[in-house]
Short mmCIF file of C-alpha atoms and ligand atoms in Angstrom, two decimals:
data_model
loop_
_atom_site.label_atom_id
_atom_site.label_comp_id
_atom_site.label_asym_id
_atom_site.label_seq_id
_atom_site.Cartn_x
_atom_site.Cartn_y
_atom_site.Cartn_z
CA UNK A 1 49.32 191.64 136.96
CA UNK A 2 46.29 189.37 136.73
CA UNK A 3 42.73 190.86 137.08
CA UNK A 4 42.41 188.59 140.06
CA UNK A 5 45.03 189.36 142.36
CA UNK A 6 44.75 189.71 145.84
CA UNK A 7 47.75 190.45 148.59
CA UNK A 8 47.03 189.31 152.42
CA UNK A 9 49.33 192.04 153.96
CA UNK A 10 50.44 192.88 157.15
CA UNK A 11 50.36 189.54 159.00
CA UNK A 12 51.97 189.76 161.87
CA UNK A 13 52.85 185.78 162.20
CA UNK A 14 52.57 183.89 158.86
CA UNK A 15 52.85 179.98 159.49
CA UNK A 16 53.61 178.56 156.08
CA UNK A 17 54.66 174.85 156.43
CA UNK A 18 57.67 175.54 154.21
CA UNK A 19 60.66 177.38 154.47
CA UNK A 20 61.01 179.80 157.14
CA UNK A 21 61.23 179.78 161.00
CA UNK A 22 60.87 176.42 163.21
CA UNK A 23 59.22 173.38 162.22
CA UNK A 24 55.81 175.72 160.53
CA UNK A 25 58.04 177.82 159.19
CA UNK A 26 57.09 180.72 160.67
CA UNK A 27 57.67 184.35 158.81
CA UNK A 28 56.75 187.80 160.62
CA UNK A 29 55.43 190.52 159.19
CA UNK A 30 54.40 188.82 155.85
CA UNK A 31 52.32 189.49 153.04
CA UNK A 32 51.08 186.73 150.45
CA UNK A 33 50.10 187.48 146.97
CA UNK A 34 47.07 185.16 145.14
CA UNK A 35 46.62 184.75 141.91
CA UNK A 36 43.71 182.60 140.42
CA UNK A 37 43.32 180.29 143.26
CA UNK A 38 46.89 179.80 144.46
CA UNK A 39 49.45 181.06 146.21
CA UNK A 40 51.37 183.35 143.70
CA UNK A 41 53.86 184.99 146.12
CA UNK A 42 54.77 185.10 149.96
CA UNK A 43 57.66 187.26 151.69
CA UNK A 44 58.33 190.31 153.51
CA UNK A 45 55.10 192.56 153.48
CA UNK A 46 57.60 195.87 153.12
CA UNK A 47 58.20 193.87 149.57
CA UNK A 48 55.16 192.91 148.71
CA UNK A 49 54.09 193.34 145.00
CA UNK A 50 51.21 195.42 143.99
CA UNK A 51 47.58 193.76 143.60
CA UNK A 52 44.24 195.02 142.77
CA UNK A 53 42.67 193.96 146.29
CA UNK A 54 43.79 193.92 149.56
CA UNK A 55 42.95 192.37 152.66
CA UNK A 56 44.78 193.64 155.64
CA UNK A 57 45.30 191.40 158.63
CA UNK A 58 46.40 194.10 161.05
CA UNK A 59 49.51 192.58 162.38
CA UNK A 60 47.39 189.01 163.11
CA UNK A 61 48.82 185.59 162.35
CA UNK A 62 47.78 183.73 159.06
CA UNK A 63 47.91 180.03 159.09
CA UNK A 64 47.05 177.43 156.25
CA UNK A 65 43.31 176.20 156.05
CA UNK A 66 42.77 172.89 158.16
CA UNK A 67 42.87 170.23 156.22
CA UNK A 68 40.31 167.51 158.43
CA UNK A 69 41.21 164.36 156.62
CA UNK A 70 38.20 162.03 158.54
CA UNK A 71 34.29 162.88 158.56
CA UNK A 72 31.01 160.82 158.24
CA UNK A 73 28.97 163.80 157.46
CA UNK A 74 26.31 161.92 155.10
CA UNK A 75 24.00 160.57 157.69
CA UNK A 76 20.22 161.30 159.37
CA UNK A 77 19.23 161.86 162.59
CA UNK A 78 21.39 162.23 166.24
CA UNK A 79 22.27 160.57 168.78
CA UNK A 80 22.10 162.64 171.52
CA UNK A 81 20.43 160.25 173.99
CA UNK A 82 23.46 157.74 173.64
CA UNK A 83 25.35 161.05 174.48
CA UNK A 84 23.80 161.52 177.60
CA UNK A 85 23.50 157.31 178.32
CA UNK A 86 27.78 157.66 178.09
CA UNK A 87 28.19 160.44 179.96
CA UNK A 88 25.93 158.49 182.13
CA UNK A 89 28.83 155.76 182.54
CA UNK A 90 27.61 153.53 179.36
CA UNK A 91 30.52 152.48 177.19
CA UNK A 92 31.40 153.05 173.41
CA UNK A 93 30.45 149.62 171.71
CA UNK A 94 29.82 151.35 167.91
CA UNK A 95 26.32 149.62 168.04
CA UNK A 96 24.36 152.91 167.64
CA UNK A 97 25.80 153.00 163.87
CA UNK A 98 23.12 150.72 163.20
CA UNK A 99 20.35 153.14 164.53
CA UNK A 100 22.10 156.18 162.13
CA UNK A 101 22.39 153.75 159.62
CA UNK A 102 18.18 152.83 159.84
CA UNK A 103 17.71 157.05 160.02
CA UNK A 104 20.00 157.33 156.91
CA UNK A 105 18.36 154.87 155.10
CA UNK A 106 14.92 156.07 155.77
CA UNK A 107 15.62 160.35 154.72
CA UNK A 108 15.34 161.86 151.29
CA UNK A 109 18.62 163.23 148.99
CA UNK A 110 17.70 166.75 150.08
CA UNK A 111 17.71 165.67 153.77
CA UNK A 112 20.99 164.13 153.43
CA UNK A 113 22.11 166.60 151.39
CA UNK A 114 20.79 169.54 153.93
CA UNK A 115 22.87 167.73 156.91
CA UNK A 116 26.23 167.60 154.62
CA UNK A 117 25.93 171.10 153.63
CA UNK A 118 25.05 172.22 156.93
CA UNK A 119 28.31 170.53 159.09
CA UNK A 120 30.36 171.56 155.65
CA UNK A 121 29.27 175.03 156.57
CA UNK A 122 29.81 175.00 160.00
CA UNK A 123 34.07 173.25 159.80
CA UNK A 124 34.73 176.37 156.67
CA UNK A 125 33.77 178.63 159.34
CA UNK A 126 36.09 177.31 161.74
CA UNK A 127 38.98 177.35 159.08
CA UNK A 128 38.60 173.97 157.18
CA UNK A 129 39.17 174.33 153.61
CA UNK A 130 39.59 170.46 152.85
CA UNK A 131 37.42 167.82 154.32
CA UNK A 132 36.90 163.91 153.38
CA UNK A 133 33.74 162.61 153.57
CA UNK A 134 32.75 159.06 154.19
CA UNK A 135 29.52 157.25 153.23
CA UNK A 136 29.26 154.22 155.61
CA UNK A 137 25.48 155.05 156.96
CA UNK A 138 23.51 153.59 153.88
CA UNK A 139 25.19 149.55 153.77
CA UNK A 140 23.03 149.10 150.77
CA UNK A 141 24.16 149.24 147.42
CA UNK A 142 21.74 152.02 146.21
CA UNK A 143 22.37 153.97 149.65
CA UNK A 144 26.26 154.01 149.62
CA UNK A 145 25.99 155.31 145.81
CA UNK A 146 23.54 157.91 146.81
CA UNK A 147 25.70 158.98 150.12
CA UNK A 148 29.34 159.12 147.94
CA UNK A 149 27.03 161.16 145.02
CA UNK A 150 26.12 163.64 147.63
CA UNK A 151 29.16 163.83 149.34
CA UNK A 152 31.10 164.21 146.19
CA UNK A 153 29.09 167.26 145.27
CA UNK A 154 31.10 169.09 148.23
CA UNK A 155 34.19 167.64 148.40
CA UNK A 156 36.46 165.67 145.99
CA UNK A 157 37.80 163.40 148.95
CA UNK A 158 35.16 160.33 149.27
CA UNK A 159 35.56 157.52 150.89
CA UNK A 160 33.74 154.24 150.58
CA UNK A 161 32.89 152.81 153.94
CA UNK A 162 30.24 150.02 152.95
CA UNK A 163 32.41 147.93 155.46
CA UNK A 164 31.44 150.27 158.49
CA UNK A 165 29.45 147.35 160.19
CA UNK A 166 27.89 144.35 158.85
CA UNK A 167 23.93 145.49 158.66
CA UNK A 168 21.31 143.70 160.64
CA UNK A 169 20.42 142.15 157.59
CA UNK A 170 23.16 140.38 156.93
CA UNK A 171 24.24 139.55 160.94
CA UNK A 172 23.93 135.95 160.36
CA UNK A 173 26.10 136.14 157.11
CA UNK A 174 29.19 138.23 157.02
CA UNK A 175 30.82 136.88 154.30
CA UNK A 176 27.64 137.59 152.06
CA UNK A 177 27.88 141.47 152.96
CA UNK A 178 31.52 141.12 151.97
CA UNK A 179 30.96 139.81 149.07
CA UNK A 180 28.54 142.09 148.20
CA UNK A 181 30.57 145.24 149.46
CA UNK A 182 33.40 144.06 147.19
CA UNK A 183 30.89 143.16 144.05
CA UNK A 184 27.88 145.35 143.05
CA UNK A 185 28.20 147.84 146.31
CA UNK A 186 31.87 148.59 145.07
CA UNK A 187 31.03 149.21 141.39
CA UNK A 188 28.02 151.59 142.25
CA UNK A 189 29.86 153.59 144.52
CA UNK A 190 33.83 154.00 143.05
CA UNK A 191 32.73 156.34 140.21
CA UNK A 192 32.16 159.00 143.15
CA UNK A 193 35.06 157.73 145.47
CA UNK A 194 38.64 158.45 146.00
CA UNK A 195 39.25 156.08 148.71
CA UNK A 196 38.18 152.89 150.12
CA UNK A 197 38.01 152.44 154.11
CA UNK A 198 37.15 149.46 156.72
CA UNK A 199 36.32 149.46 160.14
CA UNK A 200 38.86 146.80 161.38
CA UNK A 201 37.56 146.38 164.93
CA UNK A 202 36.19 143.51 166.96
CA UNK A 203 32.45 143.53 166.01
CA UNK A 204 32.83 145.36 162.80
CA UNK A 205 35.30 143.37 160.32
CA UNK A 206 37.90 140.97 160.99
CA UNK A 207 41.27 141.22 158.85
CA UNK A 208 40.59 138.76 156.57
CA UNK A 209 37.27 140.70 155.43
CA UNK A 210 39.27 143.79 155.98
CA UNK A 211 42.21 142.98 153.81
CA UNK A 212 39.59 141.41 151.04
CA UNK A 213 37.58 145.04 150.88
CA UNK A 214 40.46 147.39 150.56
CA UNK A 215 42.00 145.32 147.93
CA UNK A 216 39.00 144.99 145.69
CA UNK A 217 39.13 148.61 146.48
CA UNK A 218 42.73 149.06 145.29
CA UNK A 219 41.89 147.27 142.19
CA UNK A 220 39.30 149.49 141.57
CA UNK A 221 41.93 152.17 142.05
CA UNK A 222 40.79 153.28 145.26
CA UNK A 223 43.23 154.75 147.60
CA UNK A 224 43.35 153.31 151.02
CA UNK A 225 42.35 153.88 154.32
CA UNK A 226 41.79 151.93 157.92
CA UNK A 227 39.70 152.57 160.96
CA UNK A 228 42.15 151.01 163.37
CA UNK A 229 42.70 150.27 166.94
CA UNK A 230 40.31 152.67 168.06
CA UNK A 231 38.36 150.48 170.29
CA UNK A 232 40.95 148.02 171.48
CA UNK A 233 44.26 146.53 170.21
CA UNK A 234 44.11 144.79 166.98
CA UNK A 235 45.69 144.19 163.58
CA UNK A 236 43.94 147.37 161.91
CA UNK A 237 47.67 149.09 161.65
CA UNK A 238 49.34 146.86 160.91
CA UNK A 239 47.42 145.93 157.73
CA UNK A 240 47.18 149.59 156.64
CA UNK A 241 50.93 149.86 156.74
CA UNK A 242 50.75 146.05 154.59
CA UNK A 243 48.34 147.62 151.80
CA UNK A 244 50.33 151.16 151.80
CA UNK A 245 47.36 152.99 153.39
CA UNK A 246 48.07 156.39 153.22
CA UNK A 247 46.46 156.81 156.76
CA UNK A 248 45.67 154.35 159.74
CA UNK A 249 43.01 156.44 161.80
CA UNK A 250 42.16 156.05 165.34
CA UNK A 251 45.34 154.61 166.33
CA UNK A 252 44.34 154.67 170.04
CA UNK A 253 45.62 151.49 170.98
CA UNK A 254 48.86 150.63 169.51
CA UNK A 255 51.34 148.01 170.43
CA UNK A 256 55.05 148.21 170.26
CA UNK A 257 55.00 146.61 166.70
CA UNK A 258 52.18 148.74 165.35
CA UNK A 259 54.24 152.15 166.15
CA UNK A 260 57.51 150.39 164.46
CA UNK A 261 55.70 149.33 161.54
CA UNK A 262 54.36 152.77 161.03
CA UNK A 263 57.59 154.56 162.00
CA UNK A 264 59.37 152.16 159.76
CA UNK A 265 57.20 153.25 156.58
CA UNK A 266 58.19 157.33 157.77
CA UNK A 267 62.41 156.32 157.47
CA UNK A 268 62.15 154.01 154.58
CA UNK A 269 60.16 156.69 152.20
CA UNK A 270 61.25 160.11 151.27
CA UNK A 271 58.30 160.20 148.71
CA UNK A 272 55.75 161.35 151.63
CA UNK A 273 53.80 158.56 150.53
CA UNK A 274 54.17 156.75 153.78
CA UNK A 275 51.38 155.73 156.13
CA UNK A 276 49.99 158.78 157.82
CA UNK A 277 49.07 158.33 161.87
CA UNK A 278 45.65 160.07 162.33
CA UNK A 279 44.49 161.14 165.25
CA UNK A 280 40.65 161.96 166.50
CA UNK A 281 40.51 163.02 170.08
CA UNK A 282 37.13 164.53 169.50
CA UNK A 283 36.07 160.29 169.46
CA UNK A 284 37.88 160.07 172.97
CA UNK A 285 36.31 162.87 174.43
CA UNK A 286 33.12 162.11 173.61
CA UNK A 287 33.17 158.65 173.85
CA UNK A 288 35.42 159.55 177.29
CA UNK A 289 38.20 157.30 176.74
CA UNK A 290 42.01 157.37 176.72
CA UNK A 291 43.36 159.35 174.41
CA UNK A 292 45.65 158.03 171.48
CA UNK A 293 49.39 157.99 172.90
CA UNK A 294 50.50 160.98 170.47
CA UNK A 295 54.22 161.40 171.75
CA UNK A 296 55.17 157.56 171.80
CA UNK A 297 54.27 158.01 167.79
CA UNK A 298 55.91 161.73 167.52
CA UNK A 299 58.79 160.17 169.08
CA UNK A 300 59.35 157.70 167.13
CA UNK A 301 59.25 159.40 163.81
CA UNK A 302 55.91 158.82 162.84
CA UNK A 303 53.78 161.56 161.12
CA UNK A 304 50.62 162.38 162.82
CA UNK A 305 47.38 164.39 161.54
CA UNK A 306 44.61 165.32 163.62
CA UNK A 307 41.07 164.90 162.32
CA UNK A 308 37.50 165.63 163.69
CA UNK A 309 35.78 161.73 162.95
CA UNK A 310 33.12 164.71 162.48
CA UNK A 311 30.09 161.79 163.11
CA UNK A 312 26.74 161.79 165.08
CA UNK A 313 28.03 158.82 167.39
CA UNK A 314 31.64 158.97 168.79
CA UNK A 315 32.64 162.69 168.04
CA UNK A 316 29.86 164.78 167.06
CA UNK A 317 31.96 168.30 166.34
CA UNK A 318 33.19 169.77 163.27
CA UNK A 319 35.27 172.02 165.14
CA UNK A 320 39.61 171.37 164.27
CA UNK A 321 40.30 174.11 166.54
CA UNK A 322 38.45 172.15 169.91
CA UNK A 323 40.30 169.06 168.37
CA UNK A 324 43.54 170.63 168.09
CA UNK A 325 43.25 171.90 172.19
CA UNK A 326 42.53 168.29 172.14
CA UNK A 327 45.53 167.72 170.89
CA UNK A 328 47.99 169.93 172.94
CA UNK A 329 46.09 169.55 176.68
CA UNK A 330 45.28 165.82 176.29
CA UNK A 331 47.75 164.19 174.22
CA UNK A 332 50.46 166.34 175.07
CA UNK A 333 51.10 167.39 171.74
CA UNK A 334 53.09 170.90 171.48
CA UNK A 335 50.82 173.79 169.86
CA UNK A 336 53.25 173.75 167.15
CA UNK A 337 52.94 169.82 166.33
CA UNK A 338 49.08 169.94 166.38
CA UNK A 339 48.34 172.86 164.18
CA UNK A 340 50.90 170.91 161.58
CA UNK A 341 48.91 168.01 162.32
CA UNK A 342 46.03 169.71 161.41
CA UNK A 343 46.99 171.51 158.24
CA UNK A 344 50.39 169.91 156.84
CA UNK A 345 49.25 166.08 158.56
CA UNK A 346 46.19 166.34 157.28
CA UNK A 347 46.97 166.74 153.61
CA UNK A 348 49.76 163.90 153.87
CA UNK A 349 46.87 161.52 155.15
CA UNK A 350 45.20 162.79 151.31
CA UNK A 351 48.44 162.36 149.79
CA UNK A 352 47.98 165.92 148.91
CA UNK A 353 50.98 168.63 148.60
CA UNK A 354 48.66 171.27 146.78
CA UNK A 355 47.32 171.93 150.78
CA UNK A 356 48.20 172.32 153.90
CA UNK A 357 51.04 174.07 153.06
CA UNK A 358 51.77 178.15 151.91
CA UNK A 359 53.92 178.16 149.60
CA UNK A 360 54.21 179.41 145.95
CA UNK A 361 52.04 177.12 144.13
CA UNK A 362 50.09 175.79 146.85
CA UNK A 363 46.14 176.44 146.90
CA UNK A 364 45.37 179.56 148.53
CA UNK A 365 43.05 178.18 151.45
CA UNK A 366 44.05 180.47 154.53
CA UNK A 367 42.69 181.21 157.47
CA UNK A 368 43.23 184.86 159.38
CA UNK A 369 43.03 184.31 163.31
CA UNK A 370 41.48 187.00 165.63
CA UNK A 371 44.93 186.69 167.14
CA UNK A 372 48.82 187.40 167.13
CA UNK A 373 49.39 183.59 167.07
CA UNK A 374 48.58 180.39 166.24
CA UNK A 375 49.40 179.55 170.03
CA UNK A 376 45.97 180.92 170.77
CA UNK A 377 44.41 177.96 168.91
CA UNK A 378 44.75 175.83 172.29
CA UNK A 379 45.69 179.15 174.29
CA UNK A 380 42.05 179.90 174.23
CA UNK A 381 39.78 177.14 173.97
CA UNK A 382 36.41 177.67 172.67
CA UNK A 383 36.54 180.91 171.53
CA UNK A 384 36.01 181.37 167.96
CA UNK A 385 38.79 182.64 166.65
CA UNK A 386 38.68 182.57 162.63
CA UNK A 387 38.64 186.10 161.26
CA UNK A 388 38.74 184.93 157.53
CA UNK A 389 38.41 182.03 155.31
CA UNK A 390 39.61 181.93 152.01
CA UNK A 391 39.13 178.71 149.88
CA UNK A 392 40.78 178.83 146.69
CA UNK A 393 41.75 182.25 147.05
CA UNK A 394 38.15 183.38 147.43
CA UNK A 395 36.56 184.80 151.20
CA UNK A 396 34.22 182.81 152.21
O1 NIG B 1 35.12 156.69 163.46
N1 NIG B 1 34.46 153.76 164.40
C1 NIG B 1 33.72 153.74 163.48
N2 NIG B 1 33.06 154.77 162.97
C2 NIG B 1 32.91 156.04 163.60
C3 NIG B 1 31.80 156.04 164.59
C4 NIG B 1 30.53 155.92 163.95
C5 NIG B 1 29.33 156.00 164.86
O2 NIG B 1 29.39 155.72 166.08
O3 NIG B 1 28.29 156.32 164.28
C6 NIG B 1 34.19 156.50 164.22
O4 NIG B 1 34.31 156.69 165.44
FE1 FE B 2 35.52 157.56 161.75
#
């Protein structure tokens, strides 16, 4: 027996993700065993091997760590006014990324750095063990480098959003800022990314400067990416499923061809490298829009993960749980299909199967709910619920 064992006994509902009851694969009255980091064991707790420590869950339910595959948490400033202006009946136009964008430019590394840590802090203690980070707020060279540097110090899934909007400096010249985003901007930041993502919207980038980015990107070996259809109908989607994005976000406004062209990447590829659906209702409610049609993609065989866009414009919450009751009130997603979303979706939008999941092997990021089920996630709305947070097989 390793020195660093650890057996999670006496959970009352263990959702796995694998094999066991139902689409989570549900056991009851489970135990899990840890060794260094990772899940070394899980079955009935009256079986359960000996360890040297013991944390007993008292009959609770157990449930993977959320994996949030979406955040922009390197950024200064709020905007809490243009909060209040919306709620006020002004629309969501993305303009205001410019004004973060000035605030991010203007702070210090330990400012930026303060903010990530901060918002990191506050999703672990609502059960997120695995969260991307964007840059997308600095649209300089030096600034995207210096945003993907911090946000690579807390998570090893970066993305490179120097395509978020084309800065004020270059609003005259687009294809200058592309060319710079896929020259110099690219180089400096890819040694801290993983991915490379473009905001394919009216008013951001068109496809043609989309498509150009995320393939320097690729050939850079950047994974890809897309902010899609989140503000109106466009060819976002589409594009993703073109470049074999692992994940089209947004997807709020989808046409009858996007959702085939997604569903058809889910039937053709066993691999789970298909193009992953995401889903960020926390942008809808607080940009108070329609939500993303979640059951015309469930039904037609696409998979879906939900994400918190955790950003201080469109959705500023860190919170999976408020975005999985999202999830189930508003986008009439089953409980079931939203916490899978949120743990197994999420780590298919990574292209991860070391998450998400709690199985033998898998990293041993769980989360013990103050509750007898993961129904209470969206049962009980608000209420913080996270007992327990273990990252790598160490409380948090
Ligand atoms: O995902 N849509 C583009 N980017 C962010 C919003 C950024 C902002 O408003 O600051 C999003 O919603
Ligand atoms: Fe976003």
């Amino acid at each position: 027996m390793s020195a660093s064992s650890l057996l999670v006994d006496n959970i009352g509902e263990l959702v796995t993700n694998g094999p066991g009851e139902g689409p989570l694969g549900i056991r009851r009255d489970a135990a899990v065993l840890v060794e260094e980091g990772r899940v070394a064991w899980v079955g009935p707790a009256a079986y359960a091997p000996a360890a040297d420590r013991r944390i007993d869950a008292g009959g609770a339910a157990v449930l993977p760590g959320f994996v949030d595959s979406h955040a922009h948490l390197v950024f200064a400033g709020d905007r809490a006014a243009e909060f209040a202006a919306r709620m006020a009946g002004e629309p969501y136009t993305g303009g205001g990324i410019r004004t973060t964008v000035g605030a991010t430019r203007a702070a210090s590394d330990d400012e930026l750095r303060a903010t990530v840590r901060r918002l990191r802090g506050e999703a672990l203690r609502q059960g997120t063990t695995t969260m991307e980070i964007k840059s997308g707020y600095g649209l300089t060279v030096a600034d995207e480098a210096r945003s993907l540097r911090i946000a690579a110090e807390t998570s090893s899934e970066t993305t490179f959003l120097g395509a978020h909007v084309v800065p004020a400096e270059y609003a005259d010249r687009p294809d200058d800022y592309v060319g710079l985003v896929c020259g110099p901007m690219l180089a400096a930041a890819a040694p801290y990314a993983r991915w490379v993502d473009v905001f394919c919207e009216r008013g951001a980038f068109d496809v043609d400067h989309a498509r150009a980015i995320l393939a320097c990107g690729q050939a850079a070996g950047l994974g890809v990416r897309v902010h899609a259809n989140q503000l109106g109908p466009g060819p976002g989607v589409q594009l993703g499923v073109e470049l074999g994005a692992a994940s089209v976000d947004h997807c709020t406004h989808l046409s009858d061809a996007d959702v085939d062209a997604l569903a058809g990447t889910a039937s053709t590829d066993g691999s789970g490298t298909h193009t992953v659906a995401t889903l960020l209702p926390g942008a809808e409610f607080s940009t108070r829009s329609p939500y993303p049609d979640a059951r015309r993609l469930l039904d037609a065989g696409v998979t879906v993960a939900l994400a918190t866009d955790c950003n201080p414009g469109s959705s500023y919450t860190s919170s999976m749980p408020f975005c999985l009751a999202l999830a189930v009130r508003e986008m009439r997603m089953t409980p079931a299909e939203a916490l899978w979303a949120a743990t197994a979706g999420g780590a298919r939008a990574l292209r991860r199967d070391d998450i998400g999941v709690l199985t033998p092997g898998a990293r041993a990021d769980l989360v013990v709910l103050d509750a007898p089920s993961y129904l209470h996630l969206a049962y009980r709305p608000g209420v913080p619920l996270i007992r327990q947070v273990l990252h790598n097989g160490v409380s948090q």
